[in-house]
Amino acid sequence: MGEIVLKDVEKSFGDVSVLRDINLTIKDGEFVVFVGPSGCGKSTLLRMITGLETVSGGQVVIDGEDITHTKPSSRGLAMVFQSYALFPHISVRDNIGFGLKIAGLPKAEIDAKVAQASGILGLDALLDRKPRELSGGQQQRVAIGRAIVREPAAFLFDEPLSNLDAALRVQMRIELIRLHERLATTMIYVTHDQVEAMTMADRIVVLEGGDIQQFDTPIALYDRPVNKFVAGFIGSPKMNFMEASPGPDGTVQVKGGPALKVPGLDPARMTGRMTVGIRPEHIRYAHDAGDLTGKILVEEQLGSDAFLYVEVEGIGMVTVRAVGERDFHSHQTVHLSLPPETCHVFDESDLRINEN
Amino acid sequence: MTKSVRWQLVAAVVITFVFVAPILWMVLAAFKTINDIYAIPPVWVPDFTYLDNFKLLLSENWPFLLNSTIVTLSATALCLAFALPCAFGLVYFQFGAKNFLADWILSTRMMPPIAAAVPLYMVFNGAGMLDTMPALIIAYAGFNLPFAVWVAMSFFRNIPKEIIEAARIEGCGWFQTFRIVALPLAKSGIATVATFVFIFAWNELLLALFLTTREAKTFPVVISSFSTVTKTYWELISAATIIQILPPVIFTILMQRHIVSGLTMGAVKN
């Protein structure tokens, strides 16, 4: 069991408040990712759950028990660090069995659990080595092994894949997803990489400036971001933003562009200054006609996708994701259209106001 | 060999000789009679089978050598026993005035030992501990504590913070974290501290002169007693000094591997 509830949690260092009004309920067995730019407080929040960081206000509750002031060693959690934090002076076997030994389990039981974990993680041949004799990916597996043998209430991951190269990162990501399916234990995962967040999470907490911006499923964040920050943070390449104002007949007038009839938009909520957001993959493009006309400055051709960076007069740079497209190149003129049903409208305080 | 390398070699040999010469001369003197020591022209190579100086020295003074050994080992152990947990706490515990406390500990080192000699004499006199080994052990351990705490702190700081945190999440209390994780990882630091305290305690003369008279006298005091108003016993001083410098040399050689790794630890990112 591992339901984790944060009630009005706050953290400040001296006069500097780094987290405010954090209210979260993480269900047992859920995979939750904390994501946000550096300095948003996501690691601090994780460390407060572990007890490595004290809580300035509010409560941390695991399975109905208030553990706000319980020491880390008594919380029954396991953590995987970005730097792996293996004990360099003992073997892989002893690293994995470390927590069990501290807990005073009989040696035979420790050996059995270590063997089981090393089997799952493919570490059987490495058990007698020291951590420094392993590659980064193997060290990461040992750190995960050390976490899983203890059958903790929850696993906490602090940017565990950041030190790995790109290919290994993708592989470990898949392994962690499968591990979660297999163990069905609560996992909290901190990252600044929104791709990791989108691919792994059941639900994502987007943090910015010490506040929770949105807590929802990956698809909800993508389809219905609550504000401009979430809209811009989730999705790659980033959402395009264009200045806009109220137009005739309940439309939104993009500055230097078309007037859009965005479905689900209540004209009463419009403000004088607004922002229209549209994701690069939703923009339609053509050689002959469209709402906007621009010039392709750079074409990034990936084969599967082409990213077109288009300079549109009066609007600025617009990114277009053209799936499988081979026919648009740098320095060409391109015509773009903005399908209103894919547009997001943000009011002057950057809150999303269309309801689709 | 290029010209500059050759000059460097010559310079190295000359400088080494300057430092080694007195020790070499002393080693030679230890195997000479008093007449040979004063002989002109000098007796360059003595008879190395002539051991009377050593025999005479040890027959009368071996208990003081034993005193020195007991005092030195105990002071080193006592100093480490206090300094290591203290340094660990100063590095990892969160409390107010932490830095002030660390600086204050260091500031006690700024006082010259001689300034403490008279007060120490009065304290140990009052406690009835004059001329006892515990008095010397306490004094030596105490004098080295600030230094030992600071060096040990720097070694504990070099342990990545996450490793300590990982130990705590894995279920270790502070003491277990200290014993099972921090101490083995600070091994080279401990060797460094131990070596310095060992050498200090082994060679200390001033306090030993003050605080001992007969029973608890240490070997350096014995050596100093060979230089009297009427006569200086160079042959005994030489023999005693050889015995005196051997333990630190052996101890340092044993610890050298750790000290070297200790001094370079943290120099590169691994």
XYZ file of C-alpha atoms in Angstrom:
626
model
C 0.000 0.000 0.000
C 1.239 3.438 -0.722
C -1.272 6.260 -0.905
C 0.538 9.542 -0.433
C -1.362 12.673 0.520
C 0.131 16.134 0.797
C -2.030 18.638 2.674
C -1.260 22.359 2.408
C 2.441 21.567 2.289
C 4.776 24.546 2.309
C 8.504 24.965 2.222
C 10.592 28.023 2.770
C 14.295 28.530 3.277
C 14.488 31.487 5.648
C 12.355 34.197 4.075
C 12.377 32.569 0.649
C 9.241 30.583 -0.010
C 9.941 27.782 -2.489
C 6.688 25.793 -2.322
C 3.204 26.969 -1.385
C -0.189 25.328 -0.854
C 0.767 21.945 -2.208
C -2.271 19.665 -2.086
C -1.925 16.327 -3.804
C -3.418 12.891 -3.460
C -1.320 10.212 -5.099
C -3.249 6.972 -5.293
C -1.795 3.620 -4.310
C 0.008 2.076 -7.263
C -0.043 5.246 -9.298
C 2.920 6.459 -11.351
C 3.092 10.208 -10.817
C 5.677 12.462 -12.424
C 6.675 15.864 -11.030
C 7.797 17.963 -13.945
C 8.851 21.555 -14.284
C 11.785 23.784 -15.179
C 14.818 23.875 -12.915
C 14.198 25.717 -9.678
C 10.451 25.008 -9.696
C 10.676 23.066 -6.415
C 10.013 19.564 -7.753
C 13.072 17.974 -6.154
C 12.419 19.786 -2.887
C 8.873 18.416 -2.878
C 10.184 14.887 -3.422
C 12.758 15.316 -0.663
C 10.050 16.481 1.711
C 8.169 13.239 1.055
C 11.340 11.270 1.882
C 12.017 13.322 4.995
C 15.428 14.481 3.790
C 14.021 17.989 3.749
C 11.936 19.316 6.619
C 8.403 20.561 5.972
C 7.749 24.209 6.845
C 3.981 23.811 7.006
C 1.242 21.292 6.260
C 1.171 17.518 6.467
C 2.632 14.544 4.633
C 0.440 11.453 5.020
C 1.297 7.959 3.816
C -1.488 5.371 4.033
C -3.407 7.492 6.495
C -0.462 7.947 8.806
C 0.917 11.431 9.370
C 4.659 11.114 8.769
C 5.427 14.821 8.512
C 8.000 14.621 11.288
C 9.049 10.985 10.963
C 12.727 10.443 10.196
C 13.621 9.193 6.692
C 14.757 5.787 7.928
C 11.291 5.028 9.349
C 9.171 6.033 6.359
C 9.523 2.781 4.439
C 10.261 4.563 1.163
C 12.931 3.825 -1.404
C 14.682 6.405 -3.497
C 16.755 6.318 -6.660
C 19.066 9.286 -7.047
C 20.300 11.038 -10.161
C 23.875 10.220 -9.165
C 22.767 6.653 -8.224
C 24.346 7.134 -4.774
C 25.622 3.574 -4.554
C 27.870 2.721 -1.643
C 31.271 2.602 -3.358
C 33.016 0.471 -0.742
C 30.758 -2.579 -0.934
C 29.841 -5.020 -3.695
C 26.781 -4.864 -5.896
C 25.284 -7.715 -3.873
C 25.766 -5.826 -0.603
C 24.470 -2.615 -2.149
C 21.235 -4.271 -3.217
C 20.850 -6.048 0.121
C 21.905 -3.014 2.184
C 18.478 -1.985 3.434
C 17.506 -5.577 4.245
C 20.660 -6.053 6.257
C 20.013 -2.844 8.186
C 16.497 -4.100 8.850
C 18.059 -7.233 10.368
C 16.677 -9.840 7.977
C 18.251 -13.313 8.048
C 21.030 -13.791 5.528
C 19.222 -16.519 3.600
C 16.231 -14.253 3.057
C 18.447 -11.360 1.963
C 20.243 -13.623 -0.514
C 16.957 -14.844 -1.956
C 15.592 -11.331 -2.417
C 18.831 -10.023 -3.888
C 18.880 -12.951 -6.327
C 15.307 -12.247 -7.351
C 15.958 -8.533 -7.913
C 19.175 -9.135 -9.792
C 17.312 -11.595 -11.994
C 14.672 -9.018 -12.863
C 17.318 -6.374 -13.602
C 19.855 -8.620 -15.370
C 22.583 -8.068 -12.778
C 23.355 -11.730 -11.996
C 26.850 -11.661 -13.485
C 27.810 -8.437 -11.712
C 26.900 -9.184 -8.108
C 30.459 -9.483 -6.838
C 31.773 -6.345 -8.492
C 32.203 -2.953 -6.916
C 30.012 -0.119 -8.242
C 32.931 1.669 -9.887
C 33.482 -1.340 -12.142
C 30.030 -0.904 -13.700
C 28.799 1.289 -16.537
C 26.343 4.107 -15.854
C 23.365 2.025 -16.978
C 24.409 -0.894 -14.788
C 24.901 1.398 -11.790
C 21.423 2.735 -12.363
C 20.048 -0.809 -12.362
C 21.813 -1.521 -9.061
C 20.236 1.601 -7.573
C 16.835 0.377 -8.750
C 17.603 -3.089 -7.392
C 18.437 -1.608 -4.001
C 15.057 0.113 -4.066
C 12.896 -2.838 -5.136
C 14.202 -5.506 -2.726
C 12.802 -3.598 0.211
C 9.238 -3.702 -1.114
C 8.712 -0.078 -0.076
C 5.416 1.766 0.234
C 6.535 3.924 -2.677
C 9.482 4.441 -4.982
C 10.852 7.925 -5.396
C 12.992 8.757 -8.396
C 14.983 11.991 -8.581
C 15.893 12.534 -12.230
C 17.258 8.994 -12.427
C 17.937 8.954 -16.145
C 19.608 12.348 -16.590
C 23.122 10.950 -16.395
C 22.560 8.324 -19.091
C 23.109 8.747 -22.808
C 20.076 9.158 -25.046
C 19.764 5.562 -26.258
C 20.114 4.107 -22.780
C 17.638 6.619 -21.455
C 14.943 5.369 -23.833
C 15.693 1.772 -22.881
C 15.624 2.456 -19.127
C 12.398 4.402 -19.551
C 10.729 1.341 -21.024
C 12.191 -0.869 -18.305
C 10.853 1.423 -15.592
C 7.381 1.387 -17.147
C 7.450 -2.412 -17.219
C 8.799 -2.529 -13.677
C 5.905 -0.391 -12.518
C 3.411 -2.689 -14.234
C 5.019 -5.665 -12.586
C 5.303 -4.263 -9.052
C 2.194 -2.075 -9.094
C 3.763 0.070 -6.356
C 3.319 3.823 -6.082
C 6.068 5.641 -7.939
C 6.918 9.314 -7.842
C 9.305 10.436 -10.479
C 10.942 13.846 -10.787
C 12.192 15.060 -14.135
C 12.592 18.207 -16.169
C 12.162 16.181 -19.351
C 8.574 16.428 -20.518
C 9.024 13.432 -22.844
C 9.791 11.235 -19.812
C 6.819 12.740 -18.036
C 4.415 12.153 -20.927
C 5.554 8.603 -21.657
C 5.759 7.239 -18.132
C 3.166 8.924 -15.986
C -0.335 7.934 -15.057
C -0.689 11.518 -13.927
C 1.655 14.481 -14.113
C 2.166 17.312 -11.648
C 3.374 20.404 -13.472
C 5.201 22.725 -11.088
C 6.343 26.233 -11.715
C 7.610 28.859 -9.306
C 6.663 26.780 -6.266
C 3.020 26.259 -7.275
C 1.219 23.316 -8.807
C 0.039 24.520 -12.189
C -1.879 21.385 -13.127
C -2.228 17.797 -11.932
C -3.768 15.538 -14.537
C -3.201 12.758 -17.047
C -0.642 13.324 -19.806
C -3.325 13.537 -22.475
C -5.373 16.033 -20.472
C -2.290 18.221 -20.113
C -1.713 18.048 -23.821
C -5.318 18.571 -24.901
C -6.573 20.858 -22.173
C -3.717 22.750 -20.497
C -5.129 25.068 -17.831
C -2.806 27.917 -18.627
C -0.208 29.197 -21.016
C 2.691 27.842 -18.946
C 1.457 24.243 -19.072
C 0.561 24.633 -22.751
C 4.075 25.778 -23.530
C 5.845 23.289 -21.275
C 4.099 20.137 -22.479
C 4.662 19.183 -26.091
C 7.717 19.221 -28.302
C 8.356 21.357 -30.232
C 6.678 23.985 -28.101
C 3.214 25.333 -28.796
C 3.113 28.469 -30.961
C 1.711 31.548 -29.263
C 0.256 34.538 -31.118
C -1.093 37.781 -29.751
C -4.818 38.236 -30.224
C -7.771 40.447 -29.342
C -11.595 40.065 -29.472
C -12.849 40.085 -33.086
C -16.310 40.488 -34.639
C -19.112 37.954 -33.963
C -17.421 36.207 -31.014
C -14.255 35.494 -32.968
C -10.699 35.899 -31.804
C -8.659 38.207 -33.985
C -5.035 37.045 -34.279
C -2.820 40.091 -34.559
C -1.491 40.109 -38.119
C -3.616 37.046 -38.965
C -7.120 35.687 -39.335
C -10.167 36.013 -37.071
C -10.841 32.550 -35.598
C -14.176 31.146 -34.469
C -12.818 28.921 -31.706
C -15.424 26.386 -30.537
C -16.330 26.331 -26.838
C -15.198 29.894 -26.292
C -17.515 32.058 -24.220
C -17.201 35.669 -25.524
C -17.937 36.920 -22.004
C -14.612 35.549 -20.793
C -12.598 37.307 -23.463
C -10.211 40.026 -22.375
C -8.760 42.860 -24.392
C -5.411 41.215 -24.743
C -5.372 37.460 -25.377
C -3.037 34.779 -26.661
C -3.893 32.120 -29.193
C -1.898 28.917 -28.922
C -1.622 26.222 -31.529
C 0.596 23.176 -31.535
C 3.079 22.768 -34.425
C 1.398 19.531 -35.530
C -2.011 21.211 -35.839
C -1.025 23.936 -38.271
C -2.006 23.178 -41.887
C 0.472 24.144 -44.536
C 0.307 24.417 -48.327
C 2.235 25.777 -51.273
C -0.655 27.758 -52.709
C -3.065 29.273 -50.190
C -3.736 29.804 -46.427
C -4.532 32.313 -43.676
C -0.920 33.302 -43.209
C 1.999 33.601 -45.577
C 5.566 33.182 -44.507
C 9.010 32.113 -45.482
C 10.675 28.909 -44.286
C 13.871 29.959 -42.521
C 15.034 26.506 -41.511
C 13.836 23.044 -42.414
C 14.745 20.325 -39.904
C 14.205 17.061 -41.709
C 14.005 13.965 -39.481
C 12.523 11.667 -42.106
C 9.477 10.884 -40.009
C 8.806 14.570 -39.430
C 9.940 17.829 -40.877
C 10.040 20.802 -38.550
C 9.566 24.013 -40.508
C 10.536 27.258 -38.824
C 8.485 29.850 -40.676
C 8.874 33.602 -40.371
C 5.442 35.192 -40.720
C 5.309 38.942 -41.045
C 3.432 40.592 -38.169
C 3.460 37.388 -36.061
C 7.059 36.226 -35.883
C 8.459 32.726 -35.883
C 5.947 29.890 -36.225
C 6.961 26.266 -35.880
C 5.202 23.724 -38.047
C 5.460 19.992 -37.621
C 4.911 18.353 -40.988
C 4.571 14.605 -40.549
C 6.401 12.662 -43.257
C 6.687 15.802 -45.372
C 9.551 16.004 -47.919
C 8.318 18.740 -50.182
C 8.927 21.944 -48.224
C 12.403 23.391 -47.983
C 14.322 26.345 -46.581
C 13.767 29.740 -48.252
C 10.476 28.677 -49.851
C 7.274 30.561 -49.291
C 4.612 28.613 -47.416
C 0.952 29.289 -46.633
C -0.337 28.348 -43.186
C -3.861 27.855 -41.831
C -4.937 27.660 -38.195
C -7.856 25.205 -37.743
C -9.938 26.926 -34.994
C -10.927 23.629 -33.347
C -7.262 22.950 -32.501
C -6.544 26.420 -31.118
C -6.259 27.290 -27.443
C -7.179 30.763 -26.224
C -5.602 32.295 -23.113
C -6.864 35.439 -21.414
C -4.712 38.304 -20.187
C -3.815 36.415 -17.003
C -2.735 33.460 -19.197
C -5.630 31.176 -18.177
C -7.145 29.028 -20.878
C -10.700 30.161 -21.635
C -11.965 27.876 -24.410
C -13.804 24.825 -23.114
C -13.068 22.065 -25.618
C 68.870 13.729 -21.060
C 68.550 17.410 -21.928
C 70.654 20.015 -20.235
C 67.835 21.423 -18.111
C 66.829 17.967 -16.882
C 70.433 17.315 -15.896
C 70.533 20.523 -13.867
C 67.280 19.648 -12.207
C 68.738 16.309 -11.215
C 71.841 17.944 -9.768
C 69.699 20.411 -7.845
C 67.526 17.584 -6.535
C 70.539 15.639 -5.313
C 72.040 18.699 -3.589
C 68.778 19.662 -1.888
C 68.142 16.079 -0.783
C 71.651 15.899 0.623
C 71.149 19.117 2.597
C 68.092 17.610 4.258
C 69.438 14.108 4.749
C 72.954 15.059 5.915
C 72.135 15.788 9.578
C 70.181 12.552 9.887
C 72.976 10.673 8.184
C 75.574 12.226 10.491
C 73.432 11.295 13.481
C 73.097 7.685 12.295
C 76.875 7.467 11.936
C 77.410 9.035 15.380
C 75.143 6.471 17.011
C 77.707 3.784 16.232
C 80.730 5.748 17.460
C 82.364 6.146 20.840
C 82.432 9.649 22.277
C 86.118 9.927 21.263
C 85.352 8.995 17.649
C 82.613 11.610 17.559
C 85.072 14.373 18.472
C 87.967 12.905 16.433
C 89.749 15.105 13.913
C 89.995 14.109 11.128
C 86.465 12.664 11.468
C 85.810 8.958 11.547
C 83.649 8.789 8.394
C 82.616 5.160 8.594
C 82.148 3.786 12.104
C 82.097 0.168 13.147
C 78.435 -0.771 12.749
C 78.819 -3.737 15.075
C 79.501 -1.332 17.984
C 76.117 -1.315 19.750
C 77.082 -0.215 23.254
C 75.320 3.133 22.885
C 72.018 1.382 22.168
C 72.527 -1.216 24.899
C 73.284 1.400 27.513
C 70.418 3.593 26.405
C 67.748 0.906 26.356
C 68.867 -0.882 29.504
C 68.029 2.206 31.526
C 65.312 3.882 29.488
C 63.097 1.205 27.916
C 60.197 1.965 30.330
C 60.062 5.506 28.942
C 59.922 4.195 25.409
C 56.980 2.095 26.516
C 55.399 5.203 28.066
C 55.802 7.033 24.785
C 54.154 4.186 22.897
C 51.198 3.946 25.253
C 50.683 7.697 25.389
C 50.935 8.130 21.623
C 48.614 5.285 20.646
C 46.072 6.197 23.321
C 46.133 9.898 22.450
C 45.645 9.078 18.757
C 42.752 6.746 19.516
C 41.134 9.163 21.970
C 41.484 12.072 19.580
C 39.884 10.130 16.710
C 37.122 8.839 18.959
C 36.028 12.409 19.665
C 36.993 14.131 16.423
C 35.268 11.797 13.954
C 31.726 11.891 15.389
C 32.130 15.616 16.040
C 33.167 16.296 12.449
C 30.371 14.089 11.121
C 27.812 16.006 13.143
C 29.201 19.372 12.082
C 28.972 18.360 8.443
C 25.605 16.603 8.320
C 23.428 17.849 11.163
C 21.333 20.938 10.640
C 21.404 23.332 13.559
C 21.884 26.991 14.225
C 25.354 28.411 14.828
C 26.878 25.368 13.132
C 29.522 27.391 11.325
C 30.217 29.428 14.405
C 30.805 26.256 16.387
C 33.188 24.910 13.757
C 35.132 28.187 13.681
C 35.205 28.308 17.435
C 36.680 24.808 17.580
C 39.374 25.898 15.157
C 40.088 29.089 17.069
C 41.203 27.085 20.108
C 44.062 25.908 17.923
C 45.318 29.457 17.530
C 46.591 29.547 21.109
C 50.250 28.493 21.406
C 50.563 25.322 23.521
C 52.969 27.052 25.885
C 50.170 29.397 26.929
C 48.251 26.379 28.171
C 51.179 24.720 29.903
C 50.859 26.434 33.261
C 47.056 26.197 33.464
C 47.278 22.534 32.465
C 49.830 21.970 35.181
C 47.507 23.501 37.746
C 44.502 21.533 36.521
C 46.308 18.191 36.535
C 47.930 19.042 39.842
C 44.506 19.717 41.335
C 43.222 16.455 39.906
C 46.199 14.561 41.279
C 47.181 13.513 37.776
C 50.650 14.996 37.517
C 53.236 12.554 36.242
C 50.583 10.150 34.986
C 50.060 8.952 31.448
C 46.309 9.768 31.352
C 47.232 13.431 31.857
C 49.463 13.386 28.780
C 46.918 11.387 26.776
C 44.167 13.886 27.544
C 46.406 16.872 26.837
C 47.686 15.521 23.510
C 44.268 14.403 22.324
C 42.860 17.773 23.319
C 45.513 19.789 21.532
C 44.950 17.851 18.324
C 41.155 17.840 18.423
C 40.599 21.105 16.504
C 42.916 20.082 13.718
C 41.541 16.550 13.642
C 37.952 17.810 13.552
C 38.678 20.156 10.673
C 40.550 17.636 8.561
C 37.898 14.996 9.216
C 35.193 17.515 8.282
C 36.819 18.128 4.934
C 36.879 14.393 4.276
C 33.260 13.901 5.279
C 32.313 16.819 3.039
C 33.933 15.003 0.141
C 31.505 12.100 0.495
C 28.678 12.826 -1.937
C 25.656 14.011 0.036
C 23.393 11.574 -1.817
C 25.282 8.583 -0.436
C 24.568 9.694 3.109
C 20.941 10.409 2.182
C 20.622 7.021 0.495
C 21.840 5.327 3.680
C 19.237 7.173 5.740
C 16.406 6.292 3.368
C 17.585 2.672 3.377
C 16.872 2.637 7.087
C 20.109 3.728 8.783
C 19.926 5.948 11.837
C 22.620 8.596 12.193
C 24.988 6.369 14.114
C 24.637 3.525 11.613
C 25.166 5.960 8.755
C 28.325 7.182 10.463
C 29.688 3.724 11.190
C 28.650 1.727 8.123
C 28.858 4.332 5.380
C 30.741 7.483 6.357
C 33.709 5.942 8.202
C 34.710 3.465 5.465
C 34.419 6.214 2.854
C 36.528 8.620 4.904
C 39.240 6.004 5.464
C 41.980 8.057 3.847
C 40.970 11.045 5.936
C 41.155 8.986 9.086
C 44.629 7.770 8.099
C 45.737 11.345 7.504
C 44.409 12.572 10.834
C 45.822 9.565 12.674
C 49.273 10.117 11.183
C 49.384 13.769 12.174
C 48.183 13.125 15.708
C 50.571 10.199 16.047
C 53.566 12.287 15.002
C 52.565 15.193 17.242
C 52.091 13.015 20.298
C 55.200 10.964 19.689
C 57.467 13.984 19.316
C 55.891 16.299 21.874
C 58.399 17.580 24.421
C 57.193 20.773 26.028
C 54.092 19.517 27.849
C 55.817 16.266 28.723
C 58.567 18.262 30.427
C 55.977 20.201 32.406
C 53.599 17.430 33.319
C 55.945 14.520 34.082
C 58.806 14.008 36.462
C 59.638 10.321 36.612
C 56.846 7.749 36.239
C 55.161 8.996 33.106
C 58.217 10.481 31.405
C 58.233 10.047 27.638
C 61.165 9.344 25.371
C 61.691 12.916 24.079
C 62.121 14.023 27.690
C 64.754 11.356 28.104
C 66.594 12.552 25.018
C 66.579 16.132 26.272
C 68.088 14.966 29.555
C 71.268 13.819 27.781
C 72.273 17.422 27.329
C 73.357 18.549 30.772
C 75.097 21.621 32.123
C 78.422 19.865 32.333
C 78.309 17.482 29.397
C 76.392 16.554 26.281
C 76.182 12.828 25.581
C 76.171 13.000 21.778
C 76.500 9.241 21.341
C 73.389 8.595 23.459
C 71.463 11.447 21.861
C 72.238 9.999 18.431
C 71.218 6.482 19.369
C 68.041 7.710 21.085
C 67.102 9.921 18.157
C 67.305 6.983 15.753
C 64.907 5.065 17.975
C 62.746 8.176 18.239
C 62.358 8.751 14.495
C 61.708 5.120 13.549
C 58.036 4.777 14.618
C 56.785 7.886 12.782
C 58.675 6.786 9.674
C 57.164 3.296 9.825
C 53.684 4.644 10.630
C 53.858 7.129 7.768
C 54.988 4.457 5.306
C 52.086 2.244 6.379
C 49.612 5.104 5.995
C 51.212 6.642 2.929
C 48.935 5.040 0.347
C 45.885 6.358 2.159
C 47.357 9.788 2.792
C 48.241 10.271 -0.853
C 44.772 9.225 -1.967
C 43.416 11.423 0.782
C 45.232 14.516 -0.356
C 44.078 14.103 -3.959
C 40.527 13.049 -3.158
C 37.998 15.311 -4.783
C 40.627 16.776 -7.102
C 38.934 15.192 -10.089
C 35.345 14.389 -10.780
C 34.864 10.644 -10.957
